[in-house]
Coordinates of C-alpha atoms and ligand atoms in Angstrom, one line a residue:
M476 CA 190.3 118.3 127.6
A477 CA 190.9 117.4 124.0
S478 CA 194.4 117.9 122.6
L479 CA 195.1 120.4 119.8
Q480 CA 195.5 117.6 117.4
E481 CA 192.1 116.2 118.2
I482 CA 190.5 119.6 117.9
I483 CA 192.0 120.1 114.5
R484 CA 190.9 116.7 113.4
K485 CA 187.4 117.4 114.5
H486 CA 187.0 120.7 112.7
A487 CA 188.7 119.3 109.6
L488 CA 186.1 116.5 109.5
K489 CA 183.2 118.9 110.2
N490 CA 184.3 121.2 107.5
A491 CA 184.6 118.4 105.0
A492 CA 181.2 117.0 106.0
D493 CA 179.5 120.4 105.7
H494 CA 181.2 121.5 102.5
G495 CA 182.3 118.4 100.7
K496 CA 186.0 119.3 101.2
A497 CA 188.0 120.5 104.2
M498 CA 189.4 123.9 103.6
P499 CA 192.2 125.0 105.9
S500 CA 191.3 128.7 105.8
K501 CA 187.8 127.9 107.2
I502 CA 189.1 125.5 109.9
I503 CA 191.8 127.6 111.6
G504 CA 189.4 130.1 113.2
K505 CA 187.3 127.4 114.7
V506 CA 190.4 125.6 116.1
V507 CA 191.7 128.8 117.7
A508 CA 188.2 129.6 119.1
E509 CA 188.2 126.3 120.9
Y510 CA 191.9 126.2 121.8
P511 CA 193.0 129.8 122.4
A512 CA 196.5 128.7 123.5
A513 CA 197.2 127.8 119.9
K514 CA 197.4 131.5 119.1
S515 CA 201.0 131.5 120.4
D516 CA 202.2 129.7 117.3
M517 CA 199.9 130.3 114.4
K518 CA 202.4 129.1 111.9
E519 CA 202.4 125.7 113.5
V520 CA 198.6 125.6 113.7
A521 CA 198.4 126.5 110.0
R522 CA 200.8 123.7 109.2
L523 CA 198.9 121.1 111.3
V524 CA 195.6 122.2 109.9
A525 CA 196.8 121.9 106.3
Q526 CA 198.2 118.5 107.0
E527 CA 195.0 117.3 108.6
A528 CA 192.8 118.7 105.9
E529 CA 194.8 116.8 103.3
K530 CA 194.3 113.6 105.3
V531 CA 190.6 114.2 105.8
N532 CA 190.1 114.9 102.1
M533 CA 191.3 111.4 101.3
L534 CA 188.5 109.9 103.2
S535 CA 185.0 109.0 101.9
L536 CA 182.0 110.9 103.1
Q537 CA 180.9 107.8 105.0
Q538 CA 184.2 107.5 106.8
I539 CA 184.1 111.2 107.6
Q540 CA 180.7 111.0 109.0
Q541 CA 181.4 107.9 111.0
E542 CA 184.4 109.4 112.7
L543 CA 182.7 112.7 113.2
S544 CA 179.8 111.1 115.0
K545 CA 182.3 110.5 117.9
F546 CA 182.8 114.2 118.5
E547 CA 180.7 116.6 120.5
F548 CA 180.2 120.1 119.4
K549 CA 179.6 121.9 122.7
A550 CA 180.1 125.4 121.5
K551 CA 177.1 125.0 119.1
E552 CA 174.9 123.7 121.9
E553 CA 175.5 126.8 124.0
E554 CA 175.0 129.1 121.0
K555 CA 171.7 127.5 120.4
K556 CA 170.5 128.0 123.9
K557 CA 171.4 131.7 123.7
E558 CA 169.4 132.1 120.5
L559 CA 166.3 130.9 122.2
A560 CA 166.3 133.9 124.6
L561 CA 162.9 135.6 124.6
P562 CA 162.4 139.3 125.3
F563 CA 160.7 140.2 128.6
A564 CA 160.5 136.6 129.7
I565 CA 159.8 135.9 133.3
E566 CA 160.8 132.5 134.7
G567 CA 157.7 130.4 135.3
Q568 CA 155.3 132.7 133.4
V569 CA 156.1 132.2 129.8
V570 CA 153.2 130.8 127.6
T571 CA 153.8 129.9 124.0
R572 CA 151.4 128.4 121.5
F573 CA 151.7 126.3 118.3
P574 CA 148.7 127.1 116.1
P575 CA 148.4 124.8 113.1
E576 CA 145.5 124.9 110.8
P577 CA 144.3 121.3 110.5
S578 CA 144.3 121.5 106.8
G579 CA 147.0 119.0 106.0
Y580 CA 149.6 116.7 107.4
P581 CA 152.4 118.3 109.6
H582 CA 155.7 118.7 107.9
I583 CA 159.3 119.5 108.9
G584 CA 158.5 123.2 108.8
H585 CA 155.8 122.7 111.5
A586 CA 158.4 120.7 113.4
K587 CA 160.6 123.8 113.5
A588 CA 157.8 126.1 114.7
A589 CA 156.6 123.5 117.3
W590 CA 160.1 122.8 118.6
L591 CA 160.7 126.5 119.0
D592 CA 157.4 126.9 120.9
F593 CA 158.2 123.9 123.1
E594 CA 161.8 124.7 123.8
C595 CA 161.2 128.3 124.6
A596 CA 158.5 127.5 127.0
R597 CA 160.7 124.9 128.6
K598 CA 163.6 127.2 128.9
Y599 CA 161.6 129.4 131.2
S600 CA 159.7 126.6 132.9
G601 CA 156.6 127.9 131.2
K602 CA 153.7 126.3 129.3
M603 CA 152.9 125.5 125.7
I604 CA 149.5 125.5 124.1
L605 CA 148.6 123.4 121.0
R606 CA 145.8 125.4 119.4
F607 CA 144.0 124.1 116.3
D608 CA 143.3 127.2 114.2
D609 CA 140.2 125.8 112.6
T610 CA 138.0 128.5 111.3
N611 CA 137.9 127.5 107.6
P612 CA 135.4 124.6 107.2
E613 CA 136.4 124.2 103.6
K614 CA 139.9 122.9 104.3
E615 CA 139.9 121.3 107.7
S616 CA 139.2 117.8 109.0
Q617 CA 139.5 115.5 112.0
E618 CA 142.0 113.4 110.0
F619 CA 144.4 116.3 110.0
V620 CA 143.9 117.1 113.7
D621 CA 144.8 113.5 114.5
A622 CA 147.8 113.6 112.1
I623 CA 149.2 116.8 113.7
K624 CA 148.8 115.3 117.2
E625 CA 150.4 112.1 116.2
G626 CA 153.3 113.9 114.5
L627 CA 154.0 116.1 117.5
A628 CA 153.8 113.2 119.9
W629 CA 156.2 111.2 117.7
L630 CA 158.6 114.2 117.8
G631 CA 158.5 114.1 121.6
I632 CA 156.7 117.5 122.0
K633 CA 154.4 117.7 125.0
W634 CA 151.8 120.4 125.2
D635 CA 150.2 121.6 128.4
K636 CA 146.9 122.5 126.9
E637 CA 145.0 121.7 123.7
S638 CA 142.5 124.1 122.3
Y639 CA 140.4 124.8 119.2
T640 CA 139.7 128.3 117.8
S641 CA 136.3 127.1 116.7
D642 CA 135.3 126.4 120.3
Y643 CA 135.7 130.1 121.0
M644 CA 133.1 131.2 118.5
P645 CA 130.7 132.7 121.0
A646 CA 133.5 134.8 122.5
L647 CA 134.7 135.8 119.1
Y648 CA 131.2 137.0 118.1
D649 CA 131.1 139.0 121.3
Y650 CA 134.4 140.7 120.6
A651 CA 133.2 141.4 117.0
D652 CA 130.1 143.1 118.5
R653 CA 132.3 145.2 120.7
L654 CA 134.3 146.3 117.7
L655 CA 131.1 147.3 115.9
A656 CA 129.9 149.2 119.0
A657 CA 133.2 151.1 119.0
K658 CA 132.9 151.8 115.3
A659 CA 136.2 150.0 114.9
A660 CA 134.6 147.6 112.4
Y661 CA 131.7 147.6 109.8
I662 CA 129.8 145.3 107.5
C663 CA 130.7 145.6 103.9
T664 CA 128.3 144.4 101.2
C665 CA 130.4 145.4 98.2
S666 CA 131.4 142.9 95.6
Q667 CA 134.9 141.3 95.9
E668 CA 135.9 143.1 92.7
A669 CA 134.8 146.5 94.1
I670 CA 136.7 145.8 97.4
K671 CA 139.8 144.9 95.5
K672 CA 139.7 148.1 93.5
S673 CA 139.0 150.3 96.4
R674 CA 142.0 148.8 98.3
E675 CA 144.2 149.5 95.3
S676 CA 143.0 153.1 95.0
K677 CA 143.2 153.5 98.8
T678 CA 139.6 154.8 99.0
A679 CA 136.9 153.7 101.5
C680 CA 133.5 152.5 100.3
G681 CA 130.1 153.8 101.4
C682 CA 129.7 150.8 103.8
R683 CA 132.2 152.4 106.1
S684 CA 129.6 155.1 107.1
R685 CA 126.9 152.7 108.3
T686 CA 125.5 153.4 111.7
I687 CA 126.3 151.1 114.7
E688 CA 122.7 149.9 114.7
E689 CA 122.8 149.0 111.0
N690 CA 126.1 147.2 111.4
R691 CA 124.8 145.2 114.3
Q692 CA 121.7 144.1 112.4
L693 CA 123.7 143.1 109.4
F694 CA 126.1 141.1 111.5
E695 CA 123.1 139.3 113.1
K696 CA 121.9 138.4 109.6
M697 CA 125.4 137.2 108.7
K698 CA 125.4 134.9 111.6
E699 CA 121.8 133.7 110.9
G700 CA 122.7 132.6 107.4
F701 CA 120.7 135.3 105.6
F702 CA 123.7 136.1 103.3
D703 CA 125.3 133.8 100.8
E704 CA 129.1 133.4 100.6
G705 CA 130.7 136.6 99.4
Q706 CA 127.6 138.8 99.9
A707 CA 128.8 140.4 103.2
I708 CA 131.9 140.6 105.2
M709 CA 132.9 142.3 108.4
R710 CA 135.9 144.6 107.9
F711 CA 138.2 146.3 110.4
A712 CA 138.1 150.0 110.2
G713 CA 141.8 150.4 109.5
D714 CA 143.4 152.9 107.4
M715 CA 142.6 152.8 103.6
S716 CA 145.5 155.1 102.9
S717 CA 148.1 153.0 104.8
E718 CA 151.3 152.0 103.0
N719 CA 150.8 148.6 104.7
T720 CA 148.2 147.0 102.5
V721 CA 147.1 144.7 105.4
M722 CA 145.7 147.7 107.2
R723 CA 143.4 148.7 104.3
D724 CA 140.2 147.6 106.1
P725 CA 141.0 143.9 106.3
T726 CA 138.4 141.1 106.6
L727 CA 137.4 140.0 110.1
F728 CA 134.5 137.7 109.3
R729 CA 133.2 136.0 106.2
I730 CA 130.4 133.6 105.2
V731 CA 131.4 130.0 104.6
K732 CA 128.4 127.6 104.3
K733 CA 130.1 124.3 104.6
L734 CA 129.8 121.7 107.3
H735 CA 132.6 122.1 109.9
Y736 CA 134.4 118.9 111.0
R737 CA 134.0 119.9 114.7
Q738 CA 131.1 122.4 115.0
K739 CA 129.0 120.8 112.2
D740 CA 126.4 123.3 110.9
K741 CA 126.4 125.5 114.0
Y742 CA 128.1 128.5 112.3
C743 CA 128.3 130.0 108.9
C744 CA 130.0 133.3 109.7
W745 CA 133.7 132.6 110.3
P746 CA 136.5 134.8 111.6
S747 CA 139.7 135.5 109.7
Y748 CA 143.0 134.3 110.9
D749 CA 144.0 137.9 111.9
F750 CA 141.0 138.4 114.1
S751 CA 141.0 135.1 115.9
V752 CA 144.7 134.7 116.4
S753 CA 145.2 138.1 118.1
I754 CA 142.2 137.6 120.4
L755 CA 143.0 134.0 121.3
D756 CA 146.6 134.8 122.0
S757 CA 145.4 137.4 124.4
L758 CA 142.6 135.3 126.0
E759 CA 144.7 132.2 126.4
G760 CA 147.4 134.1 128.3
V761 CA 150.1 133.7 125.6
T762 CA 153.1 135.8 126.5
H763 CA 155.3 135.1 123.5
A764 CA 153.6 134.4 120.1
M765 CA 156.0 133.2 117.5
R766 CA 155.3 132.9 113.8
T767 CA 157.2 132.9 110.6
K768 CA 158.6 136.0 109.0
E769 CA 156.0 136.3 106.2
Y770 CA 153.5 137.4 108.8
E771 CA 155.5 140.4 109.7
L772 CA 153.3 142.9 107.8
R773 CA 150.3 141.5 109.8
N774 CA 151.8 142.5 113.1
E775 CA 150.4 146.0 112.9
L776 CA 146.9 144.6 112.5
Y777 CA 147.4 142.1 115.3
F778 CA 148.1 145.0 117.7
A779 CA 145.5 147.3 116.2
I780 CA 142.7 144.7 117.0
L781 CA 143.9 144.2 120.5
D782 CA 144.2 148.0 121.0
A783 CA 140.6 148.5 119.8
L784 CA 139.4 145.9 122.3
S785 CA 141.7 147.0 125.1
L786 CA 143.1 143.5 125.4
R787 CA 146.5 142.5 126.7
K788 CA 149.2 142.4 124.1
P789 CA 151.6 139.5 123.8
Q790 CA 155.1 139.8 122.4
L791 CA 155.3 138.9 118.8
I792 CA 158.4 137.1 117.6
E793 CA 159.3 136.2 114.0
F794 CA 161.6 133.5 112.7
A795 CA 162.6 132.3 109.3
R796 CA 160.3 129.9 107.5
L797 CA 162.0 126.6 106.9
E798 CA 162.6 125.7 103.3
I799 CA 164.5 122.8 101.9
K800 CA 165.9 122.7 98.4
N801 CA 163.7 120.9 95.9
A802 CA 161.3 119.7 98.6
P803 CA 157.7 120.9 99.1
V804 CA 157.8 122.2 102.7
S805 CA 154.3 123.6 102.6
K806 CA 150.8 122.1 102.9
R807 CA 149.7 124.0 99.8
L808 CA 152.4 122.2 97.8
I809 CA 152.0 118.8 99.4
L810 CA 148.2 118.4 99.1
P811 CA 148.1 118.5 95.2
L812 CA 150.9 115.9 95.0
V813 CA 148.8 113.6 97.2
Q814 CA 145.5 114.4 95.4
E815 CA 147.0 113.9 91.9
G816 CA 148.5 110.5 93.0
K817 CA 152.0 111.6 92.3
V818 CA 153.1 110.3 95.7
D819 CA 151.9 107.4 97.8
G820 CA 149.7 109.4 100.3
F821 CA 150.9 111.8 103.0
S822 CA 153.5 109.3 104.3
D823 CA 155.3 108.9 101.0
P824 CA 159.0 108.7 102.0
R825 CA 159.9 111.4 99.5
L826 CA 157.7 113.9 101.3
P827 CA 159.0 116.3 104.1
T828 CA 155.9 115.4 106.1
L829 CA 156.6 114.0 109.6
A830 CA 154.9 110.8 108.5
G831 CA 157.1 110.6 105.4
L832 CA 160.3 111.3 107.3
R833 CA 159.4 108.7 109.9
R834 CA 158.7 106.2 107.2
R835 CA 162.1 106.7 105.8
G836 CA 163.8 106.1 109.1
I837 CA 164.5 109.7 110.1
V838 CA 164.5 109.8 113.9
P839 CA 162.9 112.6 115.9
E840 CA 166.2 113.6 117.6
A841 CA 167.7 114.4 114.2
I842 CA 164.8 116.5 113.2
R843 CA 164.9 118.4 116.5
E844 CA 168.6 119.1 116.2
F845 CA 168.3 120.1 112.5
V846 CA 165.5 122.6 113.0
L847 CA 166.7 124.0 116.3
E848 CA 170.0 124.8 114.8
F849 CA 168.4 127.7 113.0
G850 CA 167.1 129.0 116.3
L851 CA 164.9 132.1 116.2
S852 CA 167.0 133.6 113.5
K853 CA 165.2 135.5 110.8
V854 CA 167.9 134.8 108.2
E855 CA 166.3 132.8 105.4
S856 CA 168.2 130.0 103.8
Q857 CA 167.4 127.0 101.7
P858 CA 169.5 124.1 103.1
G859 CA 169.4 120.7 101.5
Y860 CA 168.7 117.5 103.3
E861 CA 172.4 116.6 103.7
K862 CA 172.6 118.0 107.2
L863 CA 169.5 116.2 108.4
F864 CA 170.8 113.0 107.0
W865 CA 174.2 113.6 108.7
L866 CA 172.5 114.1 112.0
N867 CA 170.3 111.1 111.5
R868 CA 173.4 108.9 110.9
K869 CA 174.9 110.3 114.1
F870 CA 171.8 109.2 116.1
L871 CA 171.3 105.9 114.3
D872 CA 175.0 104.9 114.5
R873 CA 174.6 104.1 118.1
K874 CA 171.4 102.1 118.0
A875 CA 171.0 100.5 114.6
Q876 CA 171.9 96.9 114.3
R877 CA 174.2 95.9 111.5
R878 CA 173.1 93.5 108.8
F879 CA 174.3 92.4 105.4
F880 CA 172.5 93.2 102.2
V881 CA 173.8 92.6 98.7
P882 CA 172.2 94.5 95.9
D883 CA 172.2 93.1 92.3
P884 CA 173.5 89.8 93.7
V885 CA 176.1 87.5 92.1
L886 CA 176.8 84.0 93.2
L887 CA 180.2 83.2 94.8
E888 CA 181.3 79.6 95.3
I889 CA 184.2 78.8 97.6
E890 CA 186.2 75.7 97.1
N891 CA 187.6 73.6 99.9
V892 CA 185.6 75.0 102.8
S893 CA 183.4 73.0 105.1
P894 CA 180.0 74.3 106.4
R895 CA 180.1 76.1 109.7
G896 CA 178.1 78.2 112.1
V897 CA 179.2 81.8 112.8
A898 CA 178.1 84.4 115.3
I899 CA 178.3 88.0 114.0
K900 CA 178.1 91.0 116.3
N901 CA 175.2 93.3 115.6
H902 CA 177.3 96.4 116.2
P903 CA 181.1 96.8 115.9
N904 CA 181.7 98.6 119.2
I905 CA 178.4 98.7 121.2
D906 CA 176.9 95.5 122.7
L907 CA 173.7 95.0 120.7
G908 CA 173.9 91.3 120.8
S909 CA 174.8 89.0 117.9
R910 CA 173.2 86.8 115.3
S911 CA 174.0 83.3 114.2
L912 CA 174.4 82.2 110.6
I913 CA 175.0 78.9 109.1
V914 CA 177.2 79.1 106.0
G915 CA 178.0 76.5 103.4
S916 CA 180.2 77.1 100.4
R917 CA 177.9 79.3 98.4
F918 CA 177.2 83.0 99.0
Y919 CA 175.8 86.0 97.3
I920 CA 177.9 89.2 97.0
S921 CA 176.9 92.5 95.5
G922 CA 177.1 92.9 91.7
E923 CA 179.3 96.0 92.2
D924 CA 181.8 94.1 94.4
A925 CA 181.8 91.2 92.0
K926 CA 182.6 93.4 89.1
A927 CA 185.5 95.0 90.8
L928 CA 187.2 91.8 91.9
Q929 CA 190.1 90.5 89.9
P930 CA 191.3 86.8 89.7
G931 CA 194.1 86.3 92.1
E932 CA 192.8 89.0 94.5
V933 CA 192.6 88.1 98.1
F934 CA 189.6 89.6 100.0
R935 CA 187.7 89.0 103.2
L936 CA 184.1 88.0 103.5
K937 CA 183.4 90.4 106.3
D938 CA 183.4 88.8 109.8
L939 CA 184.0 85.4 108.3
Y940 CA 187.2 84.4 106.5
N941 CA 189.5 85.3 103.7
V942 CA 189.3 83.9 100.2
Q943 CA 191.1 84.3 97.0
L944 CA 189.3 84.8 93.7
V945 CA 190.1 82.0 91.3
Q946 CA 187.9 82.7 88.3
K947 CA 185.0 84.8 87.1
E948 CA 182.4 82.8 85.2
S949 CA 179.4 84.3 83.4
N950 CA 177.0 83.4 86.1
K951 CA 179.2 83.1 89.2
L952 CA 182.6 83.7 90.8
I953 CA 184.8 80.9 92.1
A954 CA 187.2 81.5 95.0
T955 CA 189.2 79.4 97.4
F956 CA 189.6 79.5 101.1
K957 CA 192.7 81.4 102.3
E958 CA 194.5 81.0 105.6
E959 CA 194.7 84.3 107.6
T960 CA 198.1 85.9 107.3
G961 CA 197.6 89.5 108.5
E962 CA 195.2 92.2 107.6
V963 CA 193.3 92.1 104.3
E964 CA 192.2 95.5 103.0
K965 CA 189.1 94.6 101.0
K966 CA 186.3 93.4 103.2
I967 CA 182.9 92.8 101.5
Q968 CA 179.5 91.9 102.8
W969 CA 177.8 88.7 101.8
V970 CA 174.7 86.7 102.3
P971 CA 174.6 82.9 102.6
F972 CA 173.0 81.3 99.5
E973 CA 170.9 79.0 101.7
G974 CA 168.2 81.1 103.5
A975 CA 168.9 84.4 101.6
V976 CA 165.9 86.6 101.9
S977 CA 164.8 88.4 98.8
C978 CA 164.3 92.1 99.4
I979 CA 163.8 95.5 97.7
V980 CA 165.2 98.8 98.9
Q981 CA 163.3 101.9 97.8
K982 CA 165.5 104.9 97.5
P983 CA 163.6 108.2 97.9
G984 CA 165.2 111.2 96.0
A985 CA 164.3 114.8 95.6
L986 CA 160.7 115.4 94.4
F987 CA 161.6 118.4 92.2
D988 CA 164.4 119.3 90.0
D989 CA 166.2 122.7 90.1
E990 CA 163.6 124.1 87.7
G991 CA 160.8 123.1 90.1
N992 CA 159.5 120.2 87.9
F993 CA 158.2 117.0 89.4
R994 CA 160.8 114.2 89.0
Q995 CA 159.1 111.1 87.6
D996 CA 162.1 109.0 88.7
S997 CA 162.3 110.4 92.3
L998 CA 161.7 106.9 93.8
Q999 CA 164.3 104.4 92.7
E1000 CA 164.4 100.7 93.6
Q1001 CA 167.2 98.2 94.1
S1002 CA 166.7 94.6 94.6
G1003 CA 168.9 91.9 96.2
F1004 CA 169.2 89.6 99.1
C1005 CA 169.6 90.2 102.8
E1006 CA 170.6 87.8 105.6
P1007 CA 168.1 85.2 106.9
S1008 CA 167.9 86.9 110.3
C1009 CA 166.3 90.0 108.6
I1010 CA 163.0 88.1 108.4
E1011 CA 162.8 88.3 112.2
L1012 CA 163.1 92.1 112.2
P1013 CA 159.8 93.8 113.2
Q1014 CA 158.2 96.1 110.7
G1015 CA 159.6 99.6 111.3
A1016 CA 163.0 98.4 112.4
I1017 CA 166.0 100.5 111.2
V1018 CA 169.2 98.7 110.4
Q1019 CA 172.5 99.6 108.9
F1020 CA 173.2 97.5 105.8
E1021 CA 176.9 97.5 106.0
R1022 CA 178.7 99.4 103.3
Y1023 CA 175.3 100.5 102.0
G1024 CA 173.4 102.7 104.4
Y1025 CA 170.7 102.9 107.0
C1026 CA 167.4 101.4 105.9
R1027 CA 164.0 101.0 107.5
L1028 CA 161.9 97.9 107.1
D1029 CA 158.6 99.2 105.6
Q1030 CA 156.8 96.0 104.6
K1031 CA 157.2 92.3 105.3
S1032 CA 155.7 89.1 104.1
R1033 CA 156.8 85.6 104.8
S1034 CA 159.5 85.6 102.2
H1035 CA 160.0 89.1 100.9
L1036 CA 161.0 92.3 102.6
T1037 CA 160.7 96.0 101.4
F1038 CA 163.1 98.5 103.0
I1039 CA 163.2 102.2 102.5
Y1040 CA 166.7 103.7 102.2
S1041 CA 167.1 106.3 104.9
C1042 CA 170.6 107.9 104.7
Ligands
ATP1769 P1 151.6 126.0 104.8 O1 150.1 125.8 104.7 O2 152.2 126.6 103.7 O3 152.3 124.7 105.2 P2 150.9 127.6 107.1 O4 151.7 128.7 107.7 O5 149.6 128.0 106.5 O6 151.9 126.9 106.1 P3 149.9 126.5 109.5 O7 149.4 125.1 109.8 O8 148.9 127.6 109.6 O9 150.6 126.4 108.1 O10 151.2 126.8 110.4 C1 151.2 126.6 111.8 C2 152.5 127.2 112.3 O11 153.6 126.6 111.7 C3 152.6 128.7 112.0 O12 153.0 129.4 113.1 C4 153.6 128.8 110.9 O13 154.3 130.0 111.0 C5 154.4 127.6 111.2 N1 155.0 127.0 109.9 C6 154.3 126.6 108.8 N2 155.2 126.2 107.8 C7 156.4 126.5 108.3 C8 157.7 126.3 107.8 N3 157.9 125.9 106.5 N4 158.8 126.7 108.5 C9 158.6 127.2 109.8 N5 157.4 127.3 110.3 C10 156.3 127.0 109.6
MG1770 MG1 148.0 128.8 107.7

């Protein structure tokens, strides 16, 4: 078991990482919760916490995160598991579904929904269905189906069954007919304007009193293509006076005369989301149907449709929609950015699409932990990306090889050294092998380091040797070799002049400012040199450029590399 001191240190680090500064008042409770014995001397705990907070506040964020990644937060894990508890769940019989519309690329919000469906099913040894909710030929395509499947597979989500709402059209027509026969639905031929007005004034239109026979004939005509778009719809006979606007005779079927990516020209009379989702959940055996909170008003309709058809009713569960500050976590917001060419396709590293996150070196494990931390809570929040990046660093720390990169390079010449070969470990404390470098007397160091160095200063070329700066010239620095006599505080990364590989690091920033305007400068670039061994990295490799950050190799040619800054 960890000592009190360790526990205090851990929570002080965590508090600083989450809020930018460790605040003793916020830390004490967490310490006592994990180490109840501390209660016997609260004064001493308060003193130790204050002391530790002060120490932690002297560290850089990077140091904090590095140290923090060594700790486990067990209590959180257990809390999370509890939050995923489903009402009326029977072990082995839970069925969940993730129902994306293939009308765009999956984003981190979809990851949240899909992870919840997947983890809840798994918790009860149940099953998860991936259902493409594809009943709007105008917006959907096979490209999007493929992107969703690829995104989920990349996340590590496995579904037990794959289905398409549009494959159920004959059954959906059949249920529609049953509703007509039960007088629970009717065909409305009013104009859209008239329908809107009657909904506002809570009055039913004359169409509602059509006979069953008339309705059936009109529905046949709708299916046959007799009507043009907007000329006829099927409506649920709800309650025009209901306070819930959703219940004022909502649309169940509409005409859309466009080629469907999967069914081609087979159908022109398409069901609404409300109609198809309730019936399919019931037919496919879904026991727990989860969706985001903004659907809450539609729950009444969901159950009314199933009641009218005497179909089995699943449990409906809502959770908060994921939003991220200054990021477009919605297909509706992402699509125009792509269409208007403001971003480089759906995998632009500034986008919260799974393809974009992947391209900027965010690992699936980090996304999973980030989204599951919200659990099934309905509390809405708008976190920034910091937490995701923090988790990402935690996962990458253990597997990313270290390399040197020097941005805005400046030449450094060392007097009185002879060329030598050196092997440098790829990771400071995990065995990830090593790389060999041949170094002469000329190096590149970063412009920032060069600027900060003062003549006479002794510093270490990291993992190589110590030198002392002699002189700063306009186009280079000159230093001399220095024998090792104890620890040198300043250690900087370098790249050998011979074989230095030219590279660019693209740094993705927030797409929008606080006023919601698109930021023209949201993608920054930094150029410099990285070590010769980087040319051997495979495209897609994620490395830690020491004292810089994690970067993913996006493109490579024989002599030039393009990385994307991750976190
Ligand atoms: P949008 O088009 O705005 O991205 P949507 O709800 O129309 O959102 P769908 O493809 O229909 O997108 O969503 C499939 C599932 O993913 C739904 O259950 C929906 O609730 C969920 N979902 C979509 N966006 C988010 C989000 N930002 N946070 C959490 N869940 C989401
Ligand atoms: Mg939708």
